Tab-separated table of C-alpha atoms in Angstrom:
chain	number	residue	atom	x	y	z
W	511	MET	CA	0.000	0.000	0.000
W	512	GLU	CA	1.248	3.457	-0.724
W	513	GLU	CA	1.873	4.561	2.842
W	514	GLN	CA	2.388	1.220	4.499
W	515	ASP	CA	5.970	0.447	5.424
W	516	THR	CA	6.284	-3.235	6.130
W	517	THR	CA	8.847	-5.402	7.793
W	518	PRO	CA	10.937	-7.168	5.159
W	519	GLU	CA	9.720	-10.735	5.416
W	520	ALA	CA	11.596	-12.519	2.675
W	521	PRO	CA	13.135	-11.690	-0.672
W	522	SER	CA	10.536	-9.907	-2.760
W	523	GLY	CA	11.794	-11.918	-5.654
W	524	GLY	CA	10.587	-14.953	-3.789
W	525	ASP	CA	7.393	-16.717	-3.051
W	526	THR	CA	5.070	-14.622	-0.952
W	527	ASN	CA	4.157	-17.689	1.081
W	528	THR	CA	6.606	-16.772	3.823
W	529	GLY	CA	6.766	-19.481	6.427
W	530	LYS	CA	4.280	-21.643	4.576
W	531	ARG	CA	4.680	-25.156	3.326
W	532	LYS	CA	7.360	-25.685	0.762
W	533	HIS	CA	5.842	-25.482	-2.715
W	534	ASP	CA	8.697	-26.328	-5.025
W	535	ASP	CA	8.811	-28.876	-7.771
W	536	GLU	CA	10.516	-31.586	-5.778
W	537	PRO	CA	8.746	-34.905	-6.087
W	538	GLY	CA	6.612	-35.839	-3.142
W	539	PRO	CA	6.094	-39.310	-1.687
W	540	GLN	CA	5.583	-41.775	-4.484
W	541	GLU	CA	3.346	-44.792	-4.629
W	542	THR	CA	5.105	-48.103	-4.924
W	543	GLY	CA	2.183	-50.225	-5.817
W	544	GLY	CA	-1.516	-50.550	-6.341
W	545	ARG	CA	-4.332	-50.285	-3.888
W	546	GLY	CA	-3.643	-51.918	-0.524
W	547	LYS	CA	0.102	-52.168	-1.043
W	548	LYS	CA	2.864	-50.444	0.865
W	549	ARG	CA	3.818	-46.955	-0.309
W	550	ARG	CA	7.043	-45.097	0.276
W	551	GLY	CA	6.519	-42.255	2.771
W	552	ALA	CA	3.584	-43.955	4.464
W	553	GLY	CA	5.780	-45.546	7.099
W	554	GLY	CA	5.251	-48.995	5.612
W	555	LYS	CA	1.593	-48.818	6.559
W	556	LYS	CA	-0.844	-50.775	4.404
W	557	LEU	CA	-3.884	-48.989	3.068
W	558	ARG	CA	-7.267	-50.577	3.544
W	559	PRO	CA	-9.303	-51.361	0.417
W	560	GLY	CA	-10.759	-48.126	-0.935
W	561	GLU	CA	-8.568	-45.953	1.311
W	562	ARG	CA	-6.900	-43.036	-0.454
W	563	TYR	CA	-3.301	-42.228	0.333
W	564	VAL	CA	-2.601	-38.653	1.424
W	565	PRO	CA	1.086	-37.670	1.559
W	566	PRO	CA	2.457	-35.833	4.583
W	567	PRO	CA	2.837	-32.046	4.276
W	568	GLN	CA	6.103	-30.826	2.809
W	569	LYS	CA	8.623	-28.992	4.946
W	570	ARG	CA	8.173	-25.300	5.556
W	571	ASN	CA	10.709	-22.815	4.311
W	572	PRO	CA	11.132	-19.028	4.499
W	573	GLY	CA	10.487	-18.358	0.835
W	574	VAL	CA	11.808	-19.286	-2.592
W	575	SER	CA	13.160	-16.753	-5.056
W	576	PHE	CA	11.646	-16.496	-8.495
W	577	SER	CA	14.045	-17.896	-11.053
W	578	GLN	CA	14.693	-17.591	-14.770
W	579	GLU	CA	12.316	-20.507	-15.232
W	580	HIS	CA	9.511	-18.357	-13.825
W	581	PHE	CA	10.508	-15.339	-15.907
W	582	ASP	CA	10.511	-17.509	-19.058
W	583	GLU	CA	6.875	-18.542	-18.634
W	584	THR	CA	5.777	-15.971	-21.202
W	585	SER	CA	6.803	-12.664	-22.782
W	586	TYR	CA	5.694	-9.049	-23.094
W	587	PHE	CA	4.493	-7.094	-26.078
W	588	PHE	CA	3.620	-3.410	-26.360
W	589	GLU	CA	0.525	-2.012	-27.975
W	590	GLY	CA	-1.226	1.347	-27.717
W	591	GLY	CA	1.116	2.556	-24.982
W	592	LEU	CA	0.411	-0.511	-22.837
W	593	ARG	CA	2.589	-3.365	-21.652
W	594	LYS	CA	0.783	-6.627	-22.277
W	595	VAL	CA	1.499	-10.247	-21.385
W	596	CYS	CA	1.029	-13.126	-23.810
W	597	PRO	CA	-1.512	-15.585	-22.349
W	598	TYR	CA	0.061	-18.720	-20.910
W	599	TYR	CA	-0.710	-21.938	-19.063
W	600	PHE	CA	-0.203	-21.822	-15.336
W	601	ASP	CA	-0.619	-24.145	-12.351
W	602	PHE	CA	-2.313	-22.818	-9.238
W	603	LYS	CA	-1.510	-24.973	-6.213
W	604	THR	CA	-2.796	-25.116	-2.661
W	605	TYR	CA	-3.123	-27.448	0.287
W	606	CYS	CA	-6.569	-28.403	1.500
W	607	LYS	CA	-7.899	-25.761	3.880
W	608	GLY	CA	-9.423	-26.763	7.169
W	609	ARG	CA	-12.927	-25.770	6.113
W	610	TRP	CA	-12.672	-28.038	3.071
W	611	ILE	CA	-11.868	-31.229	4.981
W	612	GLY	CA	-14.665	-33.762	4.554
W	613	LYS	CA	-16.159	-31.929	1.588
W	614	SER	CA	-16.047	-33.107	-1.995
W	615	LEU	CA	-14.207	-31.198	-4.689
W	616	LEU	CA	-17.591	-30.524	-6.255
W	617	GLU	CA	-18.844	-28.855	-3.065
W	618	VAL	CA	-15.710	-26.725	-2.787
W	619	PHE	CA	-15.938	-25.586	-6.409
W	620	LYS	CA	-19.614	-24.709	-5.968
W	621	SER	CA	-19.106	-22.738	-2.765
W	622	GLU	CA	-15.724	-21.057	-3.214
W	623	PHE	CA	-14.579	-21.117	-6.843
W	624	ARG	CA	-17.562	-19.750	-8.705
W	625	ALA	CA	-15.549	-17.886	-11.315
W	626	GLU	CA	-16.225	-20.847	-13.588
W	627	SER	CA	-19.244	-23.085	-13.972
W	628	ILE	CA	-19.392	-26.646	-12.698
W	629	GLU	CA	-19.505	-27.694	-16.338
W	630	TYR	CA	-16.089	-26.073	-16.816
W	631	TYR	CA	-14.599	-27.963	-13.861
W	632	GLU	CA	-16.064	-31.218	-15.115
W	633	LYS	CA	-14.481	-30.666	-18.533
W	634	ALA	CA	-11.184	-29.638	-16.936
W	635	THR	CA	-11.283	-32.824	-14.871
W	636	LYS	CA	-11.754	-34.979	-17.975
W	637	GLU	CA	-8.707	-33.323	-19.536
W	638	GLY	CA	-6.515	-33.926	-16.489
W	639	ARG	CA	-6.207	-30.254	-15.515
W	640	ILE	CA	-7.262	-30.809	-11.916
W	641	ARG	CA	-4.980	-32.961	-9.815
W	642	LEU	CA	-4.935	-34.129	-6.241
W	643	ASN	CA	-1.571	-35.130	-4.789
W	644	GLU	CA	-0.185	-35.051	-8.357
W	645	SER	CA	-2.718	-37.598	-9.634
W	646	PRO	CA	-5.406	-36.529	-12.118
W	647	VAL	CA	-8.844	-36.394	-10.542
W	648	ASP	CA	-11.322	-38.797	-12.130
W	649	ASP	CA	-14.424	-37.638	-10.311
W	650	LEU	CA	-15.270	-34.383	-8.532
W	651	SER	CA	-17.058	-36.373	-5.851
W	652	VAL	CA	-13.698	-37.234	-4.252
W	653	VAL	CA	-13.705	-36.192	-0.578
W	654	LEU	CA	-10.890	-33.911	0.563
W	655	ARG	CA	-8.674	-34.797	3.502
W	656	ASN	CA	-6.145	-32.944	5.583
W	657	ASN	CA	-2.851	-32.339	3.735
W	658	ASP	CA	-4.357	-32.991	0.296
W	659	HIS	CA	-2.448	-30.974	-2.280
W	660	MET	CA	-4.549	-29.535	-5.109
W	661	ARG	CA	-3.271	-28.372	-8.484
W	662	ASN	CA	-5.322	-26.616	-11.143
W	663	THR	CA	-3.973	-25.812	-14.613
W	664	VAL	CA	-5.495	-22.700	-16.164
W	665	HIS	CA	-5.009	-20.584	-19.250
W	666	ARG	CA	-3.937	-17.333	-17.663
W	667	HIS	CA	-4.561	-13.809	-18.961
W	668	GLU	CA	-3.069	-10.755	-17.245
W	669	PRO	CA	-4.458	-7.211	-17.395
W	670	PRO	CA	-2.358	-4.656	-19.288
W	671	VAL	CA	-0.399	-1.937	-17.509
W	672	ILE	CA	1.176	1.317	-18.624
W	673	GLY	CA	4.001	0.692	-21.079
W	674	ALA	CA	6.346	3.271	-19.559
W	675	PRO	CA	9.781	1.857	-18.709
W	676	LEU	CA	10.665	0.920	-15.163
W	677	LYS	CA	13.505	3.342	-14.387
W	678	ILE	CA	16.283	2.212	-12.048
W	679	LEU	CA	17.422	5.252	-10.068
W	680	VAL	CA	20.068	3.591	-7.870
W	681	ASP	CA	21.649	0.139	-7.813
W	682	ASP	CA	24.778	0.099	-5.663
W	683	GLY	CA	24.770	-3.562	-4.671
W	684	GLU	CA	23.042	-2.861	-1.360
W	685	VAL	CA	19.975	-0.865	-2.383
W	686	LEU	CA	17.911	-0.884	-5.555
W	687	VAL	CA	15.673	2.138	-6.102
W	688	VAL	CA	13.207	2.363	-8.974
W	689	ASP	CA	10.746	4.950	-10.234
W	690	LYS	CA	7.586	2.864	-10.436
W	691	PRO	CA	5.012	3.815	-13.061
W	692	ALA	CA	1.384	3.846	-11.986
W	693	SER	CA	-0.764	0.750	-12.671
W	694	ILE	CA	1.994	-1.825	-11.980
W	695	PRO	CA	1.729	-3.888	-8.771
W	696	VAL	CA	4.947	-4.375	-6.815
W	697	HIS	CA	4.715	-8.166	-6.641
W	698	PRO	CA	2.433	-10.954	-7.935
W	699	CYS	CA	-1.136	-10.652	-6.666
W	700	GLY	CA	-4.578	-11.421	-8.006
W	701	ARG	CA	-4.434	-11.592	-11.791
W	702	PHE	CA	-1.035	-9.905	-11.980
W	703	ARG	CA	2.194	-11.908	-12.179
W	704	HIS	CA	4.470	-10.889	-15.047
W	705	ASN	CA	3.041	-7.375	-15.165
W	706	THR	CA	4.602	-6.610	-11.771
W	707	VAL	CA	7.707	-4.725	-10.688
W	708	ILE	CA	9.365	-7.911	-9.426
W	709	PHE	CA	8.924	-9.775	-12.715
W	710	ILE	CA	9.809	-6.813	-14.933
W	711	LEU	CA	13.034	-6.332	-12.969
W	712	GLY	CA	13.802	-10.023	-13.308
W	713	LYS	CA	12.908	-10.364	-16.977
W	714	GLU	CA	14.304	-7.101	-18.346
W	715	HIS	CA	17.089	-6.234	-15.909
W	716	GLY	CA	18.177	-9.643	-14.596
W	717	VAL	CA	17.521	-8.546	-11.004
W	718	SER	CA	16.093	-10.945	-8.416
W	719	LYS	CA	16.317	-11.858	-4.728
W	720	LEU	CA	15.189	-8.434	-3.565
W	721	HIS	CA	13.926	-7.593	-0.085
W	722	THR	CA	10.870	-5.368	0.284
W	723	VAL	CA	11.374	-2.165	2.270
W	724	HIS	CA	7.975	-0.629	1.539
W	725	ARG	CA	5.200	-1.097	-0.996
W	726	LEU	CA	3.235	1.178	-3.266
W	727	ASP	CA	-0.329	0.638	-4.369
W	728	ARG	CA	-0.833	-0.523	-7.928
W	729	LEU	CA	-2.090	2.893	-9.061
W	730	THR	CA	0.530	4.882	-7.115
W	731	SER	CA	3.768	5.897	-8.827
W	732	GLY	CA	7.160	6.993	-7.577
W	733	VAL	CA	10.126	5.982	-5.423
W	734	LEU	CA	10.212	2.300	-4.557
W	735	LEU	CA	13.046	0.864	-2.443
W	736	PHE	CA	14.390	-2.678	-2.297
W	737	ALA	CA	17.274	-4.027	-0.251
W	738	ARG	CA	19.791	-6.148	-2.131
W	739	THR	CA	21.154	-7.898	0.954
W	740	LEU	CA	19.704	-9.247	4.169
W	741	GLU	CA	21.930	-6.921	6.195
W	742	MET	CA	20.639	-3.838	4.381
W	743	SER	CA	17.100	-5.153	4.686
W	744	LYS	CA	17.467	-5.318	8.471
W	745	LYS	CA	19.036	-1.863	8.570
W	746	LEU	CA	16.239	-0.257	6.567
W	747	ASP	CA	13.636	-2.158	8.538
W	748	GLN	CA	15.020	-0.713	11.758
W	749	LEU	CA	14.841	2.782	10.258
W	750	VAL	CA	11.184	2.147	9.497
W	751	ARG	CA	10.525	0.885	13.026
W	752	ASP	CA	12.324	3.878	14.529
W	753	ARG	CA	10.490	6.240	12.150
W	754	GLN	CA	13.759	7.564	10.786
W	755	LEU	CA	12.699	7.038	7.180
W	756	GLU	CA	11.113	10.268	5.965
W	757	LYS	CA	8.528	9.907	3.207
W	758	GLU	CA	7.214	12.671	0.995
W	759	TYR	CA	4.344	12.290	-1.453
W	760	VAL	CA	2.523	14.683	-3.764
W	761	CYS	CA	-1.065	14.375	-4.904
W	762	ARG	CA	-3.753	16.346	-6.671
W	763	VAL	CA	-7.007	16.674	-4.748
W	764	GLU	CA	-10.477	18.006	-5.449
W	765	GLY	CA	-11.216	21.584	-4.517
W	766	GLU	CA	-9.213	24.360	-2.885
W	767	PHE	CA	-7.069	22.847	-0.148
W	768	PRO	CA	-6.423	25.238	2.789
W	769	GLU	CA	-3.181	27.188	2.776
W	770	GLY	CA	-0.585	26.608	5.445
W	771	GLU	CA	0.227	23.368	7.223
W	772	LEU	CA	-2.649	21.037	8.042
W	773	ILE	CA	-2.175	18.024	10.322
W	774	CYS	CA	-4.593	15.090	10.458
W	775	GLU	CA	-4.305	12.673	13.395
W	776	GLU	CA	-7.484	10.642	12.961
W	777	PRO	CA	-7.061	6.924	13.790
W	778	ILE	CA	-7.454	4.503	10.886
W	779	LEU	CA	-9.245	1.150	11.031
W	780	VAL	CA	-8.941	-1.605	8.428
W	781	VAL	CA	-12.383	-2.470	7.084
W	782	SER	CA	-11.195	-5.319	4.894
W	783	PHE	CA	-7.790	-6.962	5.190
W	784	LYS	CA	-8.360	-8.744	1.877
W	785	ILE	CA	-8.382	-5.549	-0.150
W	786	GLY	CA	-6.827	-3.210	2.403
W	787	LEU	CA	-9.928	-1.023	2.564
W	788	CYS	CA	-9.738	1.416	5.488
W	789	ARG	CA	-11.651	4.250	7.136
W	790	VAL	CA	-11.297	6.678	10.005
W	791	ASP	CA	-12.626	5.166	13.231
W	792	PRO	CA	-11.986	5.791	16.955
W	793	LYS	CA	-11.109	2.112	17.317
W	794	GLY	CA	-8.392	2.384	14.670
W	795	LYS	CA	-4.641	2.770	15.061
W	796	GLU	CA	-3.039	6.104	15.847
W	797	CYS	CA	-2.053	7.996	12.768
W	798	ARG	CA	-0.497	11.320	11.763
W	799	THR	CA	-0.129	13.009	8.369
W	800	VAL	CA	1.132	16.514	7.622
W	801	PHE	CA	-0.294	18.253	4.546
W	802	GLN	CA	0.746	21.449	2.770
W	803	ARG	CA	-0.814	22.977	-0.327
W	804	LEU	CA	1.660	23.601	-3.147
W	805	SER	CA	-0.648	25.093	-5.763
W	806	PHE	CA	-4.290	25.658	-6.773
W	807	ASN	CA	-5.436	25.974	-10.397
W	808	GLY	CA	-8.962	27.179	-9.675
W	809	LYS	CA	-10.435	23.669	-9.525
W	810	THR	CA	-7.967	21.313	-7.921
W	811	SER	CA	-4.964	21.532	-5.588
W	812	VAL	CA	-1.529	19.936	-5.517
W	813	VAL	CA	-0.737	18.870	-1.964
W	814	ARG	CA	2.511	17.817	-0.321
W	815	CYS	CA	1.982	14.863	2.043
W	816	LEU	CA	4.258	13.734	4.865
W	817	PRO	CA	2.950	10.506	6.443
W	818	LEU	CA	4.619	10.264	9.856
W	819	THR	CA	3.105	6.851	10.493
W	820	GLY	CA	2.747	3.987	8.040
W	821	ARG	CA	-0.888	2.913	7.997
W	822	THR	CA	-2.531	1.337	4.990
W	823	HIS	CA	-3.885	3.998	2.593
W	824	GLN	CA	-3.082	6.632	5.207
W	825	ILE	CA	-2.799	9.605	2.840
W	826	ARG	CA	-5.897	8.658	0.862
W	827	VAL	CA	-8.044	8.051	3.960
W	828	HIS	CA	-6.985	11.263	5.712
W	829	LEU	CA	-7.621	13.341	2.591
W	830	GLN	CA	-11.048	11.753	2.240
W	831	TYR	CA	-11.805	12.545	5.891
W	832	LEU	CA	-10.754	16.174	5.378
W	833	GLY	CA	-13.108	16.451	2.415
W	834	PHE	CA	-10.393	16.683	-0.251
W	835	PRO	CA	-10.130	13.216	-1.813
W	836	ILE	CA	-7.482	12.590	-4.444
W	837	LEU	CA	-8.987	13.784	-7.715
W	838	ASN	CA	-9.229	10.380	-9.389
W	839	ASP	CA	-9.089	8.001	-6.399
W	840	PRO	CA	-11.345	5.115	-7.544
W	841	ILE	CA	-11.952	3.946	-3.969
W	842	TYR	CA	-11.839	6.831	-1.503
W	843	GLY	CA	-13.316	9.320	-3.966
W	844	SER	CA	-16.214	7.012	-4.750
W	845	HIS	CA	-19.863	7.982	-4.257
W	846	ALA	CA	-20.334	4.560	-2.643
W	847	TRP	CA	-19.286	6.252	0.617
W	848	GLY	CA	-22.516	8.237	0.620
W	849	PRO	CA	-23.476	11.853	-0.116
W	850	HIS	CA	-20.550	13.187	1.934
W	851	ARG	CA	-18.145	10.646	0.379
W	852	GLY	CA	-16.655	9.910	3.790
W	853	LYS	CA	-15.937	13.517	4.755
W	854	GLY	CA	-15.702	13.848	8.527
W	855	GLY	CA	-15.947	10.066	8.819
W	856	LEU	CA	-19.624	10.085	7.765
W	857	VAL	CA	-20.478	6.919	5.870
W	858	GLY	CA	-23.977	5.948	7.009
W	859	LYS	CA	-23.701	2.277	6.134
W	860	SER	CA	-22.151	-0.897	7.491
W	861	ASP	CA	-18.788	-2.164	6.303
W	862	GLU	CA	-20.512	-4.948	4.364
W	863	GLU	CA	-22.859	-2.450	2.709
W	864	LEU	CA	-19.907	-0.225	1.854
W	865	LEU	CA	-18.027	-3.091	0.206
W	866	GLN	CA	-21.113	-4.062	-1.758
W	867	ALA	CA	-21.690	-0.471	-2.887
W	868	LEU	CA	-18.071	-0.129	-4.034
W	869	VAL	CA	-18.256	-3.367	-6.005
W	870	GLU	CA	-21.563	-2.455	-7.608
W	871	GLU	CA	-20.273	0.981	-8.621
W	872	HIS	CA	-17.238	-0.465	-10.354
W	873	ARG	CA	-19.284	-3.220	-11.957
W	874	SER	CA	-21.711	-0.713	-13.416
W	875	GLN	CA	-18.794	1.208	-14.911
W	876	GLU	CA	-17.114	-2.001	-16.091
W	877	SER	CA	-14.140	-0.675	-14.182
W	878	LEU	CA	-10.697	-2.235	-14.186
W	879	HIS	CA	-10.568	-1.492	-10.457
W	880	LEU	CA	-12.753	-4.521	-9.768
W	881	LEU	CA	-9.398	-6.314	-9.938
W	882	ASP	CA	-8.557	-4.719	-6.604
W	883	PHE	CA	-11.565	-6.327	-4.922
W	884	MET	CA	-11.369	-9.901	-3.745
W	885	ASP	CA	-13.699	-12.416	-2.098
W	886	ASP	CA	-14.107	-10.538	1.173
W	887	SER	CA	-17.883	-10.404	1.349
W	888	SER	CA	-20.896	-12.049	-0.208
W	889	ALA	CA	-21.217	-9.109	-2.601
W	890	VAL	CA	-17.596	-9.381	-3.655
W	891	LYS	CA	-17.834	-13.136	-4.032
W	892	GLU	CA	-20.647	-12.653	-6.492
W	893	ALA	CA	-18.817	-9.884	-8.344
W	894	GLU	CA	-15.325	-11.354	-8.513
W	895	LYS	CA	-15.177	-13.308	-11.751
W	896	THR	CA	-11.496	-13.299	-12.493
W	897	ASN	CA	-9.772	-16.442	-11.200
W	898	THR	CA	-10.349	-20.156	-10.991
W	899	PHE	CA	-8.163	-20.597	-7.960
W	900	PRO	CA	-7.633	-17.050	-6.605
W	901	ALA	CA	-3.931	-16.283	-6.878
W	902	GLN	CA	-4.058	-13.843	-3.996
W	903	THR	CA	-4.745	-16.614	-1.492
W	904	GLU	CA	-1.643	-17.021	0.639
W	905	ASP	CA	-1.402	-20.792	0.288
W	906	PHE	CA	-0.941	-20.701	-3.468
W	907	SER	CA	2.532	-21.083	-4.867
W	908	GLU	CA	4.151	-20.660	-8.214
W	909	LYS	CA	3.825	-22.776	-11.284
W	910	GLU	CA	5.407	-26.096	-12.047
W	911	ASN	CA	5.137	-25.645	-15.764
W	912	SER	CA	3.681	-23.061	-18.082
W	913	SER	CA	3.506	-22.626	-21.803
W	914	GLN	CA	3.976	-19.383	-23.638
W	915	VAL	CA	1.124	-18.293	-25.886
W	916	PRO	CA	2.178	-15.274	-27.979
W	917	PRO	CA	-0.529	-13.240	-29.740
W	918	GLU	CA	-0.801	-12.788	-33.465
W	919	GLU	CA	1.372	-10.265	-35.248
W	920	HIS	CA	2.766	-8.444	-32.212
W	921	GLN	CA	6.354	-7.807	-31.341
W	922	SER	CA	7.394	-9.483	-28.120
W	923	THR	CA	10.188	-8.566	-25.758
W	924	GLY	CA	11.827	-10.400	-22.921
W	925	SER	CA	13.810	-13.575	-22.551
W	926	THR	CA	11.413	-15.588	-24.689
W	927	GLY	CA	8.675	-14.806	-27.157
W	928	ALA	CA	7.634	-14.408	-30.719
W	929	GLU	CA	9.479	-12.154	-33.110
W	930	SER	CA	7.672	-9.324	-34.832
W	931	GLY	CA	5.112	-10.592	-37.299
W	932	GLN	CA	5.039	-14.151	-35.992
W	933	LYS	CA	1.611	-15.744	-36.185
W	934	SER	CA	-0.008	-17.445	-33.220
W	935	PRO	CA	1.046	-21.089	-33.010
W	936	ALA	CA	-1.487	-23.846	-32.723
W	937	GLY	CA	-2.931	-23.916	-29.245
W	938	SER	CA	-2.495	-20.209	-28.538
W	939	ARG	CA	-6.189	-20.087	-27.732
W	940	ASP	CA	-7.580	-22.502	-25.213
W	941	HIS	CA	-10.954	-24.100	-25.931
W	942	LEU	CA	-11.917	-24.178	-22.228
W	943	CYS	CA	-10.767	-20.649	-21.419
W	944	SER	CA	-13.606	-18.151	-20.979
W	945	GLU	CA	-11.185	-15.205	-21.307
W	946	CYS	CA	-10.224	-16.350	-24.795
W	947	LYS	CA	-13.851	-15.895	-25.855
W	948	LEU	CA	-14.041	-12.289	-24.653
W	949	VAL	CA	-12.948	-9.112	-26.382
W	950	ARG	CA	-12.014	-6.601	-23.704
W	951	PRO	CA	-11.356	-2.952	-24.556
W	952	ASP	CA	-7.982	-1.649	-23.472
W	953	PRO	CA	-8.049	0.435	-20.279
W	954	THR	CA	-7.676	4.173	-20.658
W	955	GLU	CA	-4.798	6.110	-19.164
W	956	LYS	CA	-7.202	7.627	-16.644
W	957	GLU	CA	-8.054	4.144	-15.383
W	958	LEU	CA	-4.390	3.305	-14.873
W	959	ILE	CA	-3.153	6.456	-13.123
W	960	MET	CA	-4.018	7.858	-9.706
W	961	TYR	CA	-2.725	11.312	-8.854
W	962	LEU	CA	-0.568	10.143	-5.968
W	963	HIS	CA	3.205	9.961	-6.305
W	964	ALA	CA	5.977	8.922	-3.902
W	965	LEU	CA	8.338	11.847	-4.482
W	966	ARG	CA	11.111	11.322	-1.941
W	967	TYR	CA	12.406	8.837	0.639
W	968	LYS	CA	15.103	10.071	2.992
W	969	GLY	CA	17.137	8.396	5.724
W	970	PRO	CA	20.001	9.517	7.997
W	971	ASP	CA	22.600	9.054	5.254
W	972	PHE	CA	20.656	8.779	1.985
W	973	GLU	CA	17.962	10.469	-0.065
W	974	TYR	CA	16.185	9.153	-3.143
W	975	SER	CA	13.780	11.238	-5.212
W	976	THR	CA	12.059	11.449	-8.580
W	977	GLN	CA	10.823	14.262	-10.751
W	978	LEU	CA	7.339	15.657	-10.264
W	979	PRO	CA	4.770	14.033	-12.557
W	980	ASN	CA	3.141	16.290	-15.138
W	981	TRP	CA	-0.192	16.327	-13.285
W	982	ALA	CA	1.559	17.969	-10.290
W	983	GLU	CA	2.543	21.062	-12.272
W	984	ALA	CA	0.831	24.231	-11.050
W	985	ASP	CA	-0.929	25.057	-14.331
W	986	TRP	CA	-1.968	21.489	-15.199
W	987	GLU	CA	-5.554	20.918	-16.330
W	988	GLU	CA	-7.362	17.597	-16.235
W	989	THR	CA	-7.891	17.700	-19.986
W	990	ASP	CA	-4.124	17.141	-20.318
W	991	LEU	CA	-4.730	13.452	-19.583
W	992	SER	CA	-7.853	13.004	-21.671
């Protein structure tokens, strides 16, 4: 999130399943015979007739770095100012969750994975795309047990992002600093994998094994820091904990922001951990942001923001509370918050009603920002139609194998991919894939940019900054981005 400094957990170039079960491609316990015979890894125990063998859970590890194999899954191509990813085959993997134990695969698909119809899952089963403990599933009536490992092969499509280059500002062997364009997530989440900072750095710059110092929201641009070494990661983390890392943002807000320094200290409460939705609430965590108007063009204001704490969406929530939401904030500037749009903390609806209203608003506009909503409520569960197995779930790991599917007549870039003018090979479209049957219009620049920019990060002995974006210029008009 744009104002949330987080403790470096593991290399950002690694699996986000920190401390979870090991999800690599090492072979698990193998069967040594047919039904009722001894199997390696089962302690020599015989299985009763009809009993299904479930392997023990794999060892936990602190995270696995993405490798060239991951980067080679597919390639980029550029079209209409956008960076796009060639569709590719991908394996989503997860262990059986506690609430699934004793339920059939059919029940789980019906209740939790409604992005596709049961007919789709039945067809996928017949083609061997759904596996349990590495064995193809013959029947969706199979009952799940503790430690079952599920694998689902899908034809994956990623949303496009802005095609601007990812600029490396500093790379001294200890710290890597980039100027992140808006619209690009920092690391794999939801439908995004290759169109992320981590994968772009790996594929185009050969950089991996990075440690997260802080994160920026997908729509936020600006200074993004990574530590190159564990020692530097710990050092920067301590600066964050001691609040010795100064952060400066700029944004453009609605209306005429007051002159002089304005401090907001309203506590912030997380409404939804799934999507990071927050609001001002007395029960929230203490918070402090210093604001200062830089310019006013008669309609909107450019504001300097100094978040002195690191709460999720801190700048956006405090500006909403003050009645000056960021001009094009798709969440905190939404009318779903009510007639006051959250000014003064006035919402007038429950958290569940708020989530539903936000989802419905973005659905009605066919908004790309639905990608930022996940299955957090009944309304969101109905609205979220993007994944078979949701990639944002923490127990999912990376692929075992994927196949590149370049589009027709587009120039690709990256470590693999089609050359300019190459036609789509056989199989580039998948007959079971619902995305392949849709024609989606490209997002507009306005959908991909939010007027919030991380301008400067400063520590006791370093300072990293970027140039002001064009929308932060004093005489800028909104038509400039039309």
